[in-house]
Amino acid sequence: MDKLTIKTFFDFCSGIGAGRLGLELCGLKCVGHSDTSRLADKTYMLMHNTAEDKNYGNLKKLGKDNLPCFDLLIAGFPCQTFSVIGRQAGFSDDRGQIIFHLSRILREMKPKCFLLENVKGLVRHDNGKTIKKIIEELKFSGYSVNYRVISSLDCGVPQMRQRVYFIGIRNDLSSDLSDFIWPNIIHQPDLKDYVCCDKQITKENLEIFERYLKNPTNNGKYTLTELSAMNNKILDTRMNDLRIYDNKCPTLRAQRDGIYYVMNNIIYQLTGYEALTLQGFPKEYANRVKDIVSDRHLLMQAGNAMTVNVIKLLGECIIKYLENKEN
């Protein structure tokens, strides 16, 4: 039975540990993590019990000589080079090379399985050549591979975050993942359960917002009075045109300001604490960093994170798949 049982994982590109928490909620144990961001690791240490593991640092320098054994490799590898928001430089950017180091670690450590995450844009980057290359590389490392684009909105949080997830099982455990069962859709919860209504739009931002409503794209469409009456709505000012979402939040990103929401006829600014809850972190975890890590850094770090709910569901699917293979 142990051959197909997974108990441990290593958290690569760990960020603030959304992947870690998702897998811990599946009953798995973290044996270590790796990230080069000092600020993200500070948040990671505050939110998670890291007494028994350490940050191993730059994964480019890691391998069989300095890593503990683990059953599952998880990583949300850098996505800026593949994102439609970024430069789409792909493998030509040094950050785009991380996938090859992860593949090398898979060959050296030979864990039973892996779970990788990246932006949806990876699927169509360079007319599909990029994802084809990644899958070839992962298969070359000795794994059967399957992937799917999943929205966090379908996994129990009111955030429209679409990401591509790669599942890999070592070839000697499964030679074909076409029968892998992906998570079922979960009913979307109410936005009001994820916001605190404790930071009204500042006077400065209100003035900026008023000027924004008068730009050539938005001029004459809405007044502040009309917007203040749109309860349970998200107001997204990221683009030139105002985008309004009902009971759900657009994708959180690291470099993203200008997300507001309306509750009780009042316009509020989305805080870092609220961004964490929209990424599936329980309030217990968000409270550990509130008022310790700056609001701006929490917004950035939440934007870079994976969604806890999605990782938990995928972890459960991997565990169940391996159990069914054993039976």
mmCIF file of C-alpha atoms in Angstrom:
data_model
loop_
_atom_site.group_PDB
_atom_site.id
_atom_site.type_symbol
_atom_site.label_atom_id
_atom_site.label_comp_id
_atom_site.label_asym_id
_atom_site.label_seq_id
_atom_site.Cartn_x
_atom_site.Cartn_y
_atom_site.Cartn_z
ATOM 1 C CA MET A 1 0.000 0.000 0.000
ATOM 2 C CA ASP A 2 2.900 2.396 0.801
ATOM 3 C CA LYS A 3 3.974 2.383 -2.835
ATOM 4 C CA LEU A 4 0.969 4.518 -3.795
ATOM 5 C CA THR A 5 0.458 6.326 -0.487
ATOM 6 C CA ILE A 6 1.623 9.933 -0.269
ATOM 7 C CA LYS A 7 2.360 11.482 3.107
ATOM 8 C CA THR A 8 4.836 14.303 2.535
ATOM 9 C CA PHE A 9 5.447 17.197 0.157
ATOM 10 C CA PHE A 10 8.029 19.886 -0.571
ATOM 11 C CA ASP A 11 6.780 23.414 -1.201
ATOM 12 C CA PHE A 12 8.787 24.994 -4.059
ATOM 13 C CA CYS A 13 8.256 28.632 -5.124
ATOM 14 C CA SER A 14 6.399 28.707 -1.834
ATOM 15 C CA GLY A 15 5.420 32.387 -1.671
ATOM 16 C CA ILE A 16 3.164 32.782 1.373
ATOM 17 C CA GLY A 17 2.239 29.105 1.520
ATOM 18 C CA ALA A 18 -1.187 28.767 -0.095
ATOM 19 C CA GLY A 19 -0.029 25.495 -1.651
ATOM 20 C CA ARG A 20 1.278 24.317 1.684
ATOM 21 C CA LEU A 21 -1.988 25.010 3.466
ATOM 22 C CA GLY A 22 -4.056 23.369 0.733
ATOM 23 C CA LEU A 23 -2.042 20.140 0.995
ATOM 24 C CA GLU A 24 -1.937 20.220 4.790
ATOM 25 C CA LEU A 25 -5.733 20.345 4.724
ATOM 26 C CA CYS A 26 -5.497 17.050 2.811
ATOM 27 C CA GLY A 27 -3.522 15.523 5.675
ATOM 28 C CA LEU A 28 -0.077 15.787 4.077
ATOM 29 C CA LYS A 29 3.061 16.965 5.898
ATOM 30 C CA CYS A 30 5.414 19.675 4.621
ATOM 31 C CA VAL A 31 9.115 18.727 4.905
ATOM 32 C CA GLY A 32 10.511 22.035 3.655
ATOM 33 C CA HIS A 33 9.964 25.009 1.384
ATOM 34 C CA SER A 34 11.914 27.097 -1.098
ATOM 35 C CA ASP A 35 11.564 30.767 -1.994
ATOM 36 C CA THR A 36 13.922 33.678 -2.607
ATOM 37 C CA SER A 37 11.578 36.482 -1.522
ATOM 38 C CA ARG A 38 12.505 37.691 1.959
ATOM 39 C CA LEU A 39 9.206 39.560 2.393
ATOM 40 C CA ALA A 40 7.058 36.641 1.252
ATOM 41 C CA ASP A 41 8.967 34.266 3.529
ATOM 42 C CA LYS A 42 8.364 36.569 6.504
ATOM 43 C CA THR A 43 4.622 36.279 5.860
ATOM 44 C CA TYR A 44 5.010 32.517 5.326
ATOM 45 C CA MET A 45 6.694 32.085 8.708
ATOM 46 C CA LEU A 46 4.058 34.152 10.470
ATOM 47 C CA MET A 47 1.141 32.246 8.969
ATOM 48 C CA HIS A 48 2.460 28.680 9.133
ATOM 49 C CA ASN A 49 4.072 26.496 11.738
ATOM 50 C CA THR A 50 7.617 26.388 10.342
ATOM 51 C CA ALA A 51 9.367 25.092 13.461
ATOM 52 C CA GLU A 52 10.073 21.729 11.818
ATOM 53 C CA ASP A 53 11.061 22.908 8.350
ATOM 54 C CA LYS A 54 13.212 25.599 6.787
ATOM 55 C CA ASN A 55 13.437 27.751 3.697
ATOM 56 C CA TYR A 56 15.982 25.964 1.498
ATOM 57 C CA GLY A 57 16.389 29.073 -0.654
ATOM 58 C CA ASN A 58 17.048 29.244 -4.396
ATOM 59 C CA LEU A 59 15.726 26.077 -6.033
ATOM 60 C CA LYS A 60 18.309 26.411 -8.806
ATOM 61 C CA LYS A 61 20.858 25.287 -6.219
ATOM 62 C CA LEU A 62 18.789 22.413 -4.836
ATOM 63 C CA GLY A 63 18.869 18.709 -5.671
ATOM 64 C CA LYS A 64 19.457 15.250 -4.277
ATOM 65 C CA ASP A 65 22.505 16.367 -2.264
ATOM 66 C CA ASN A 66 20.642 18.907 -0.129
ATOM 67 C CA LEU A 67 16.923 18.072 -0.212
ATOM 68 C CA PRO A 68 14.928 15.755 2.081
ATOM 69 C CA CYS A 69 12.839 12.971 0.569
ATOM 70 C CA PHE A 70 9.214 13.815 -0.241
ATOM 71 C CA ASP A 71 6.260 12.165 -1.975
ATOM 72 C CA LEU A 72 4.786 15.186 -3.775
ATOM 73 C CA LEU A 73 6.365 18.255 -5.346
ATOM 74 C CA ILE A 74 4.225 21.383 -5.487
ATOM 75 C CA ALA A 75 5.137 24.675 -7.150
ATOM 76 C CA GLY A 76 3.421 27.718 -8.516
ATOM 77 C CA PHE A 77 6.369 28.484 -10.780
ATOM 78 C CA PRO A 78 6.948 32.096 -11.920
ATOM 79 C CA CYS A 79 4.229 33.219 -14.293
ATOM 80 C CA GLN A 80 5.192 36.770 -15.272
ATOM 81 C CA THR A 81 6.956 35.604 -18.421
ATOM 82 C CA PHE A 82 3.840 33.805 -19.693
ATOM 83 C CA SER A 83 1.136 36.204 -18.497
ATOM 84 C CA VAL A 84 -0.884 38.340 -20.901
ATOM 85 C CA ILE A 85 -0.334 41.142 -18.373
ATOM 86 C CA GLY A 86 3.447 40.732 -18.544
ATOM 87 C CA ARG A 87 5.869 40.834 -21.460
ATOM 88 C CA GLN A 88 5.176 37.231 -22.489
ATOM 89 C CA ALA A 89 8.906 36.631 -22.833
ATOM 90 C CA GLY A 90 8.486 32.947 -21.983
ATOM 91 C CA PHE A 91 11.660 30.877 -21.796
ATOM 92 C CA SER A 92 13.824 33.820 -22.916
ATOM 93 C CA ASP A 93 13.339 35.351 -19.451
ATOM 94 C CA ASP A 94 15.380 33.809 -16.611
ATOM 95 C CA ARG A 95 12.183 33.311 -14.585
ATOM 96 C CA GLY A 96 10.837 31.163 -17.409
ATOM 97 C CA GLN A 97 13.691 28.737 -16.854
ATOM 98 C CA ILE A 98 12.419 27.677 -13.406
ATOM 99 C CA ILE A 99 10.313 24.895 -14.927
ATOM 100 C CA PHE A 100 13.485 23.198 -16.174
ATOM 101 C CA HIS A 101 15.009 23.263 -12.682
ATOM 102 C CA LEU A 102 11.815 21.763 -11.290
ATOM 103 C CA SER A 103 12.019 19.076 -13.942
ATOM 104 C CA ARG A 104 15.634 18.377 -12.977
ATOM 105 C CA ILE A 105 14.604 18.064 -9.319
ATOM 106 C CA LEU A 106 11.894 15.594 -10.349
ATOM 107 C CA ARG A 107 14.517 13.456 -12.110
ATOM 108 C CA GLU A 108 16.871 13.588 -9.150
ATOM 109 C CA MET A 109 14.387 13.161 -6.289
ATOM 110 C CA LYS A 110 11.821 10.959 -8.075
ATOM 111 C CA PRO A 111 8.781 11.901 -5.923
ATOM 112 C CA LYS A 112 5.618 9.922 -6.579
ATOM 113 C CA CYS A 113 3.725 12.897 -7.989
ATOM 114 C CA PHE A 114 3.674 16.625 -8.577
ATOM 115 C CA LEU A 115 1.229 19.528 -8.740
ATOM 116 C CA LEU A 116 2.213 22.656 -10.691
ATOM 117 C CA GLU A 117 0.350 25.921 -11.288
ATOM 118 C CA ASN A 118 0.707 28.776 -13.756
ATOM 119 C CA VAL A 119 -1.342 31.448 -15.512
ATOM 120 C CA LYS A 120 -4.016 30.539 -18.044
ATOM 121 C CA GLY A 121 -2.019 32.407 -20.705
ATOM 122 C CA LEU A 122 0.583 29.654 -20.626
ATOM 123 C CA VAL A 123 -1.829 27.406 -22.546
ATOM 124 C CA ARG A 124 -1.790 29.609 -25.643
ATOM 125 C CA HIS A 125 1.633 31.239 -25.236
ATOM 126 C CA ASP A 126 3.664 31.081 -28.457
ATOM 127 C CA ASN A 127 0.758 29.368 -30.242
ATOM 128 C CA GLY A 128 0.801 26.425 -27.838
ATOM 129 C CA LYS A 129 4.502 25.651 -28.307
ATOM 130 C CA THR A 130 5.386 26.614 -24.732
ATOM 131 C CA ILE A 131 2.982 24.249 -22.992
ATOM 132 C CA LYS A 132 3.934 21.477 -25.407
ATOM 133 C CA LYS A 133 7.587 21.966 -24.455
ATOM 134 C CA ILE A 134 6.758 21.930 -20.743
ATOM 135 C CA ILE A 135 4.761 18.704 -21.031
ATOM 136 C CA GLU A 136 7.555 17.080 -23.049
ATOM 137 C CA GLU A 137 10.050 18.106 -20.369
ATOM 138 C CA LEU A 138 7.902 16.702 -17.544
ATOM 139 C CA LYS A 139 7.342 13.447 -19.415
ATOM 140 C CA PHE A 140 11.076 13.208 -20.076
ATOM 141 C CA SER A 141 11.557 13.385 -16.307
ATOM 142 C CA GLY A 142 9.564 10.163 -15.956
ATOM 143 C CA TYR A 143 5.988 11.270 -15.320
ATOM 144 C CA SER A 144 2.563 10.854 -16.842
ATOM 145 C CA VAL A 145 1.047 14.329 -17.180
ATOM 146 C CA ASN A 146 -2.404 15.855 -17.420
ATOM 147 C CA TYR A 147 -3.480 19.494 -17.149
ATOM 148 C CA ARG A 148 -6.590 21.624 -16.953
ATOM 149 C CA VAL A 149 -7.564 25.278 -16.626
ATOM 150 C CA ILE A 150 -9.590 25.731 -13.424
ATOM 151 C CA SER A 151 -11.306 28.831 -12.060
ATOM 152 C CA SER A 152 -11.153 29.543 -8.337
ATOM 153 C CA LEU A 153 -14.757 30.691 -8.746
ATOM 154 C CA ASP A 154 -15.703 27.020 -9.206
ATOM 155 C CA CYS A 155 -13.816 25.935 -6.100
ATOM 156 C CA GLY A 156 -15.520 27.764 -3.275
ATOM 157 C CA VAL A 157 -14.217 31.347 -3.335
ATOM 158 C CA PRO A 158 -15.786 34.371 -5.098
ATOM 159 C CA GLN A 159 -12.719 35.166 -7.227
ATOM 160 C CA MET A 160 -12.567 34.822 -11.023
ATOM 161 C CA ARG A 161 -9.031 33.423 -11.011
ATOM 162 C CA GLN A 162 -8.279 31.098 -13.927
ATOM 163 C CA ARG A 163 -5.071 29.089 -13.710
ATOM 164 C CA VAL A 164 -3.655 26.051 -15.460
ATOM 165 C CA TYR A 165 -2.810 23.122 -13.186
ATOM 166 C CA PHE A 166 -0.492 20.253 -14.107
ATOM 167 C CA ILE A 167 -0.864 16.872 -12.421
ATOM 168 C CA GLY A 168 1.980 14.359 -12.733
ATOM 169 C CA ILE A 169 2.291 10.763 -11.518
ATOM 170 C CA ARG A 170 5.540 8.800 -11.779
ATOM 171 C CA ASN A 171 5.388 6.398 -14.719
ATOM 172 C CA ASP A 172 5.885 3.243 -12.649
ATOM 173 C CA LEU A 173 2.771 4.186 -10.633
ATOM 174 C CA SER A 174 0.581 5.228 -13.578
ATOM 175 C CA SER A 175 1.464 5.236 -17.259
ATOM 176 C CA ASP A 176 -1.655 7.143 -18.371
ATOM 177 C CA LEU A 177 -3.512 9.983 -16.659
ATOM 178 C CA SER A 178 -6.415 10.184 -19.075
ATOM 179 C CA ASP A 179 -8.599 8.661 -16.335
ATOM 180 C CA PHE A 180 -7.637 11.264 -13.739
ATOM 181 C CA ILE A 181 -10.796 12.723 -12.173
ATOM 182 C CA TRP A 182 -10.697 16.500 -11.686
ATOM 183 C CA PRO A 183 -12.614 18.297 -8.892
ATOM 184 C CA ASN A 184 -16.338 18.858 -9.130
ATOM 185 C CA ILE A 185 -17.627 22.427 -9.216
ATOM 186 C CA ILE A 186 -18.454 23.911 -5.816
ATOM 187 C CA HIS A 187 -21.195 26.488 -5.382
ATOM 188 C CA GLN A 188 -19.885 30.065 -5.295
ATOM 189 C CA PRO A 189 -20.221 31.679 -1.845
ATOM 190 C CA ASP A 190 -21.341 35.263 -1.203
ATOM 191 C CA LEU A 191 -18.801 38.057 -1.510
ATOM 192 C CA LYS A 192 -20.057 39.621 1.722
ATOM 193 C CA ASP A 193 -18.638 36.679 3.672
ATOM 194 C CA TYR A 194 -15.134 37.577 2.465
ATOM 195 C CA VAL A 195 -15.028 41.328 3.074
ATOM 196 C CA CYS A 196 -14.828 43.248 6.342
ATOM 197 C CA CYS A 197 -16.076 46.721 5.387
ATOM 198 C CA ASP A 198 -13.384 48.331 7.541
ATOM 199 C CA LYS A 199 -11.573 50.552 5.024
ATOM 200 C CA GLN A 200 -13.715 53.137 3.288
ATOM 201 C CA ILE A 201 -12.269 54.663 0.137
ATOM 202 C CA THR A 202 -9.833 57.407 1.160
ATOM 203 C CA LYS A 203 -10.376 61.042 0.251
ATOM 204 C CA GLU A 204 -7.343 60.916 -2.050
ATOM 205 C CA ASN A 205 -8.551 57.789 -3.861
ATOM 206 C CA LEU A 206 -12.062 59.200 -4.073
ATOM 207 C CA GLU A 207 -10.690 62.210 -5.935
ATOM 208 C CA ILE A 208 -8.731 59.918 -8.258
ATOM 209 C CA PHE A 209 -11.865 57.813 -8.780
ATOM 210 C CA GLU A 210 -13.923 60.890 -9.697
ATOM 211 C CA ARG A 211 -11.347 61.913 -12.316
ATOM 212 C CA TYR A 212 -11.305 58.314 -13.583
ATOM 213 C CA LEU A 213 -15.088 58.399 -14.098
ATOM 214 C CA LYS A 214 -14.627 61.458 -16.325
ATOM 215 C CA ASN A 215 -12.029 59.932 -18.658
ATOM 216 C CA PRO A 216 -13.031 59.516 -22.343
ATOM 217 C CA THR A 217 -14.089 55.886 -21.805
ATOM 218 C CA ASN A 218 -16.228 56.343 -18.697
ATOM 219 C CA ASN A 219 -17.462 59.912 -19.041
ATOM 220 C CA GLY A 220 -21.228 60.186 -18.533
ATOM 221 C CA LYS A 221 -21.768 56.495 -17.690
ATOM 222 C CA TYR A 222 -21.851 56.529 -13.894
ATOM 223 C CA THR A 223 -21.963 58.946 -10.974
ATOM 224 C CA LEU A 224 -20.541 58.220 -7.531
ATOM 225 C CA THR A 225 -24.087 58.270 -6.149
ATOM 226 C CA GLU A 226 -25.176 55.586 -8.640
ATOM 227 C CA LEU A 227 -22.126 53.419 -7.881
ATOM 228 C CA SER A 228 -22.660 53.758 -4.131
ATOM 229 C CA ALA A 229 -26.089 52.171 -4.572
ATOM 230 C CA MET A 230 -24.626 49.060 -6.274
ATOM 231 C CA ASN A 231 -24.401 46.874 -3.198
ATOM 232 C CA ASN A 232 -22.513 43.574 -3.332
ATOM 233 C CA LYS A 233 -20.645 44.771 -6.426
ATOM 234 C CA ILE A 234 -16.908 44.915 -7.134
ATOM 235 C CA LEU A 235 -15.659 48.039 -8.923
ATOM 236 C CA ASP A 236 -12.490 47.347 -10.890
ATOM 237 C CA THR A 237 -10.551 50.388 -12.098
ATOM 238 C CA ARG A 238 -7.514 48.479 -13.402
ATOM 239 C CA MET A 239 -8.311 49.278 -17.033
ATOM 240 C CA ASN A 240 -9.415 52.574 -18.593
ATOM 241 C CA ASP A 241 -13.000 51.326 -18.586
ATOM 242 C CA LEU A 242 -14.730 50.722 -15.271
ATOM 243 C CA ARG A 243 -15.625 47.052 -14.840
ATOM 244 C CA ILE A 244 -18.368 46.071 -12.444
ATOM 245 C CA TYR A 245 -18.756 42.526 -11.116
ATOM 246 C CA ASP A 246 -21.723 41.134 -9.232
ATOM 247 C CA ASN A 247 -20.850 39.209 -6.060
ATOM 248 C CA LYS A 248 -17.395 38.189 -7.315
ATOM 249 C CA CYS A 249 -13.896 39.592 -7.557
ATOM 250 C CA PRO A 250 -11.655 39.698 -10.651
ATOM 251 C CA THR A 251 -8.285 37.957 -10.551
ATOM 252 C CA LEU A 252 -6.043 39.276 -7.806
ATOM 253 C CA ARG A 253 -2.591 40.216 -9.098
ATOM 254 C CA ALA A 254 0.641 41.294 -7.445
ATOM 255 C CA GLN A 255 0.765 44.682 -9.159
ATOM 256 C CA ARG A 256 -2.884 45.578 -8.909
ATOM 257 C CA ASP A 257 -4.433 48.607 -7.274
ATOM 258 C CA GLY A 258 -7.885 50.081 -7.631
ATOM 259 C CA ILE A 259 -10.251 47.294 -6.596
ATOM 260 C CA TYR A 260 -13.203 48.638 -4.625
ATOM 261 C CA TYR A 261 -16.457 47.120 -3.449
ATOM 262 C CA VAL A 262 -19.833 48.440 -2.375
ATOM 263 C CA MET A 263 -21.613 47.329 0.788
ATOM 264 C CA ASN A 264 -24.388 49.179 2.627
ATOM 265 C CA ASN A 265 -24.223 51.997 0.053
ATOM 266 C CA ILE A 266 -20.587 52.728 0.935
ATOM 267 C CA ILE A 267 -17.524 52.289 -1.316
ATOM 268 C CA TYR A 268 -14.674 50.394 0.355
ATOM 269 C CA GLN A 269 -11.101 49.634 -0.723
ATOM 270 C CA LEU A 270 -10.099 45.970 -0.935
ATOM 271 C CA THR A 271 -7.489 45.282 1.755
ATOM 272 C CA GLY A 272 -4.662 42.765 1.925
ATOM 273 C CA TYR A 273 -6.526 40.888 4.660
ATOM 274 C CA GLU A 274 -9.563 40.546 2.401
ATOM 275 C CA ALA A 275 -7.368 39.499 -0.539
ATOM 276 C CA LEU A 276 -6.013 36.654 1.589
ATOM 277 C CA THR A 277 -9.534 35.417 2.357
ATOM 278 C CA LEU A 278 -10.410 35.639 -1.354
ATOM 279 C CA GLN A 279 -7.436 33.327 -1.945
ATOM 280 C CA GLY A 280 -8.930 30.818 0.462
ATOM 281 C CA PHE A 281 -6.865 31.576 3.566
ATOM 282 C CA PRO A 282 -9.007 31.129 6.678
ATOM 283 C CA LYS A 283 -9.396 34.256 8.809
ATOM 284 C CA GLU A 284 -7.331 32.525 11.492
ATOM 285 C CA TYR A 285 -4.323 32.663 9.127
ATOM 286 C CA ALA A 286 -5.038 36.163 7.829
ATOM 287 C CA ASN A 287 -5.240 37.438 11.411
ATOM 288 C CA ARG A 288 -1.683 36.229 12.060
ATOM 289 C CA VAL A 289 -0.285 38.803 9.633
ATOM 290 C CA LYS A 290 -2.840 41.610 9.881
ATOM 291 C CA ASP A 291 -1.235 44.800 11.235
ATOM 292 C CA ILE A 292 2.196 43.097 11.086
ATOM 293 C CA VAL A 293 2.741 42.869 7.331
ATOM 294 C CA SER A 294 1.829 46.071 5.481
ATOM 295 C CA ASP A 295 -1.458 46.172 3.611
ATOM 296 C CA ARG A 296 0.332 46.834 0.321
ATOM 297 C CA HIS A 297 2.636 43.851 0.731
ATOM 298 C CA LEU A 298 -0.288 41.580 1.633
ATOM 299 C CA LEU A 299 -2.114 42.694 -1.523
ATOM 300 C CA MET A 300 0.968 41.889 -3.603
ATOM 301 C CA GLN A 301 1.627 38.572 -1.890
ATOM 302 C CA ALA A 302 -1.999 37.456 -2.131
ATOM 303 C CA GLY A 303 -1.918 38.327 -5.832
ATOM 304 C CA ASN A 304 1.098 36.064 -6.313
ATOM 305 C CA ALA A 305 -0.375 33.191 -4.300
ATOM 306 C CA MET A 306 -2.274 30.108 -5.345
ATOM 307 C CA THR A 307 -5.851 29.609 -4.156
ATOM 308 C CA VAL A 308 -5.932 27.370 -1.085
ATOM 309 C CA ASN A 309 -9.312 25.826 -1.985
ATOM 310 C CA VAL A 310 -8.145 24.725 -5.438
ATOM 311 C CA ILE A 311 -4.985 23.091 -4.101
ATOM 312 C CA LYS A 312 -6.945 21.261 -1.403
ATOM 313 C CA LEU A 313 -9.388 19.869 -3.967
ATOM 314 C CA LEU A 314 -6.595 18.842 -6.344
ATOM 315 C CA GLY A 315 -4.643 17.251 -3.500
ATOM 316 C CA GLU A 316 -7.685 15.205 -2.570
ATOM 317 C CA CYS A 317 -8.107 14.152 -6.213
ATOM 318 C CA ILE A 318 -4.475 12.996 -6.418
ATOM 319 C CA ILE A 319 -4.739 11.031 -3.174
ATOM 320 C CA LYS A 320 -7.984 9.395 -4.296
ATOM 321 C CA TYR A 321 -6.558 8.608 -7.734
ATOM 322 C CA LEU A 322 -3.566 6.799 -6.246
ATOM 323 C CA GLU A 323 -5.789 4.938 -3.789
ATOM 324 C CA ASN A 324 -7.975 3.744 -6.668
ATOM 325 C CA LYS A 325 -4.880 2.607 -8.578
ATOM 326 C CA GLU A 326 -3.818 0.564 -5.598
ATOM 327 C CA ASN A 327 -7.235 -1.051 -5.307
#
